[in-house]
Amino acid sequence: MEPVTLSTARLSLRPFVPADAEEVYAGCQDPAVQRWTVVPSPYERAHARSWVEEISPAGWREDREYTFAVRLGPEGGGPLVASVGVHVRGPQAYEIGYWTAAEHRGRGYMTEAVGRVARWMFTDVGAGRLEWRAAVGNAPSRRVAEKAGFRVEGVLRAALDLRGTLHDCWVAGLLPTDLGLPSPKAYLPAVSATS
């Protein structure tokens, strides 16, 4: 996948670059980021450097993960407020994940960024479904997913590995039609909306 840059009225979403390392390090010092995501804990500067210089670029290059540095301003000149990534789980299987820097929470930035990435996945990548998972109890992440249009579909037992411990997780799905976009394939739901 060729890296792309996306924008909204308030944000720029672009691939991570080496200059982002210090802000990634600072954002990942937040105990909530370390508790609820798969970032290493404790999170060291070497982790941030490896992320921006090796891991994130390799994800794009190898077509297995598309990660975006979310910055304030449509031109991306503002601070790093968040990270959004889409993991390729298989043919037509995509999972979104994200974290927001503590000082930028509560302003709707993450919902805006997730919505923009979802639209890109559906219109440019051709995804038929985007999935979100989070450990049960991660209410802020769930609120973002729901505000972005995801529908919570249930709880998966022992389905999320956070540093060697399996956790139950919520799972939610977003379809192109949930955003008023056409689906790349016909969809026949098991249960109609009227029954």
Coordinates of C-alpha atoms in Angstrom, one line a residue:
M1 CA 0.0 0.0 0.0
E2 CA 1.3 3.4 -0.9
P3 CA 1.2 5.7 2.1
V4 CA -1.5 8.4 1.9
T5 CA -2.3 11.6 3.8
L6 CA -5.9 12.4 4.8
S7 CA -7.4 15.5 6.2
T8 CA -10.5 16.9 7.9
A9 CA -11.5 20.4 8.7
R10 CA -9.4 20.3 11.9
L11 CA -6.9 17.5 11.4
S12 CA -4.2 16.1 9.2
L13 CA -3.6 12.3 9.2
R14 CA -0.3 11.2 7.7
P15 CA 2.1 8.3 8.0
F16 CA 4.5 8.6 11.0
V17 CA 8.0 10.0 10.3
P18 CA 11.1 9.9 12.4
A19 CA 10.5 13.5 13.6
D20 CA 7.4 12.2 15.4
A21 CA 9.3 10.0 17.9
E22 CA 9.4 12.4 20.8
E23 CA 5.7 13.2 20.7
V24 CA 4.9 9.5 20.3
Y25 CA 7.1 8.8 23.4
A26 CA 5.3 11.5 25.4
G27 CA 1.8 10.3 24.3
C28 CA 2.6 6.7 25.3
Q29 CA 3.6 7.7 28.8
D30 CA 0.0 8.0 29.7
P31 CA -1.0 5.1 32.0
A32 CA -4.4 4.7 30.1
V33 CA -2.6 4.2 26.8
Q34 CA -0.4 1.6 28.3
R35 CA -3.3 -0.1 30.1
W36 CA -5.7 -0.4 27.2
T37 CA -3.5 -0.7 24.1
V38 CA -0.8 -3.1 23.0
V39 CA 2.1 -0.6 23.3
P40 CA 5.0 -1.8 25.4
S41 CA 4.9 -1.0 29.1
P42 CA 7.0 0.7 30.3
Y43 CA 7.2 2.7 27.1
E44 CA 10.8 3.9 26.3
R45 CA 12.2 6.3 23.7
A46 CA 13.7 3.3 21.8
H47 CA 10.1 2.0 21.4
A48 CA 9.0 5.3 19.9
R49 CA 12.0 5.5 17.5
S50 CA 11.5 1.9 16.4
W51 CA 7.8 2.7 15.8
V52 CA 8.3 5.7 13.6
E53 CA 11.5 4.5 11.8
E54 CA 10.8 0.8 11.3
I55 CA 7.5 -0.7 12.4
S56 CA 5.0 1.8 11.0
P57 CA 6.7 2.3 7.6
A58 CA 7.0 -1.5 7.3
G59 CA 3.3 -1.9 7.9
W60 CA 2.5 0.3 4.9
R61 CA 5.2 -1.2 2.7
E62 CA 4.1 -4.8 3.5
D63 CA 0.4 -4.0 3.2
R64 CA -0.4 -5.3 6.7
E65 CA -1.0 -2.1 8.8
Y66 CA -1.8 1.5 7.8
T67 CA -1.0 3.9 10.7
F68 CA -1.6 7.6 10.8
A69 CA -0.2 10.3 13.0
V70 CA -3.1 12.6 13.7
R71 CA -2.1 16.2 14.0
L72 CA -4.0 19.4 14.6
G73 CA -4.5 21.6 11.5
P74 CA -5.5 20.4 8.0
E75 CA -1.8 21.1 7.0
G76 CA -0.5 19.0 9.9
G77 CA 1.5 21.8 11.5
G78 CA 0.0 21.4 15.0
P79 CA 0.9 18.9 17.7
L80 CA 0.4 15.2 17.6
V81 CA -3.0 14.5 19.1
A82 CA -3.5 10.8 18.4
S83 CA -2.6 7.7 16.4
V84 CA -5.0 5.7 14.3
G85 CA -4.1 2.4 12.7
V86 CA -5.9 -0.2 10.5
H87 CA -4.6 -3.7 10.8
V88 CA -5.1 -6.0 7.8
R89 CA -6.3 -9.3 9.3
G90 CA -6.9 -11.1 6.0
P91 CA -8.8 -10.6 2.7
Q92 CA -11.6 -8.1 3.5
A93 CA -10.7 -8.3 7.2
Y94 CA -9.7 -5.0 8.7
E95 CA -9.5 -3.8 12.4
I96 CA -9.1 -0.3 13.6
G97 CA -7.3 0.8 16.7
Y98 CA -6.3 4.1 18.2
W99 CA -5.0 6.1 21.1
T100 CA -5.3 9.8 22.0
A101 CA -2.8 11.9 23.9
A102 CA -4.3 12.7 27.3
E103 CA -4.2 16.5 26.9
H104 CA -6.3 16.3 23.6
R105 CA -9.1 14.1 24.8
G106 CA -12.7 15.2 25.0
R107 CA -12.6 17.4 21.9
G108 CA -13.9 15.0 19.3
Y109 CA -10.6 14.6 17.5
M110 CA -10.5 10.8 17.7
T111 CA -14.1 10.4 16.5
E112 CA -13.3 12.8 13.6
A113 CA -10.1 10.9 12.7
V114 CA -11.7 7.4 12.9
G115 CA -14.6 8.6 10.7
R116 CA -12.1 9.9 8.1
V117 CA -10.0 6.7 8.1
A118 CA -13.2 4.6 7.8
R119 CA -14.4 6.6 4.8
W120 CA -10.9 6.1 3.2
M121 CA -11.0 2.4 3.9
F122 CA -14.5 2.1 2.2
T123 CA -14.0 4.4 -0.7
D124 CA -10.3 4.0 -1.6
V125 CA -9.3 0.6 -0.2
G126 CA -12.6 -1.2 -1.0
A127 CA -13.2 -2.6 2.5
G128 CA -16.6 -4.2 3.0
R129 CA -16.4 -4.1 6.8
L130 CA -14.2 -2.4 9.5
E131 CA -14.0 -3.9 12.9
W132 CA -13.1 -2.4 16.3
R133 CA -12.1 -4.4 19.4
A134 CA -11.3 -3.2 22.9
A135 CA -10.9 -4.8 26.3
V136 CA -14.2 -4.8 28.2
G137 CA -14.0 -1.8 30.5
N138 CA -12.3 0.6 28.0
A139 CA -15.4 2.9 27.9
P140 CA -13.7 5.9 26.3
S141 CA -12.6 3.8 23.3
R142 CA -16.1 2.3 23.0
R143 CA -17.7 5.8 23.1
V144 CA -15.4 6.9 20.2
A145 CA -16.3 3.8 18.1
E146 CA -20.1 4.3 18.7
K147 CA -19.9 8.0 17.9
A148 CA -18.1 7.1 14.6
G149 CA -21.0 4.8 13.7
F150 CA -19.7 1.4 14.8
R151 CA -22.4 -1.0 16.1
V152 CA -21.3 -3.1 19.1
E153 CA -22.0 -6.8 18.2
G154 CA -21.0 -8.5 21.4
V155 CA -18.2 -9.7 23.7
L156 CA -15.5 -12.2 22.7
R157 CA -14.1 -14.2 25.5
A158 CA -10.3 -14.3 26.0
A159 CA -9.9 -12.7 22.5
L160 CA -7.5 -9.8 23.3
D161 CA -3.9 -10.4 24.5
L162 CA -2.5 -7.5 26.5
R163 CA 1.0 -8.2 27.5
G164 CA 0.5 -11.9 28.0
T165 CA -2.9 -11.8 29.7
L166 CA -6.0 -12.7 27.8
H167 CA -9.0 -10.3 28.2
D168 CA -12.6 -10.4 27.1
C169 CA -13.2 -7.8 24.5
W170 CA -16.0 -5.9 23.0
V171 CA -16.3 -6.2 19.2
A172 CA -18.1 -3.8 16.9
G173 CA -18.5 -3.5 13.2
L174 CA -18.9 -0.6 10.7
L175 CA -20.2 -1.2 7.2
P176 CA -20.0 1.3 4.3
T177 CA -23.8 1.5 4.3
D178 CA -23.7 2.7 7.9
L179 CA -22.0 5.8 6.5
G180 CA -24.3 6.1 3.5
L181 CA -21.7 4.6 1.2
P182 CA -22.1 1.8 -1.3
S183 CA -21.0 -1.7 -0.3
P184 CA -18.4 -3.3 -2.6
K185 CA -20.4 -6.6 -2.5
A186 CA -24.1 -7.4 -2.0
Y187 CA -24.9 -8.0 1.7
L188 CA -27.7 -10.3 2.9
P189 CA -28.2 -9.8 6.6
A190 CA -29.3 -12.8 8.7
V191 CA -32.1 -10.9 10.3
S192 CA -34.0 -8.0 8.7
A193 CA -34.4 -4.7 10.5
T194 CA -38.2 -5.3 10.7
S195 CA -38.2 -8.7 12.4

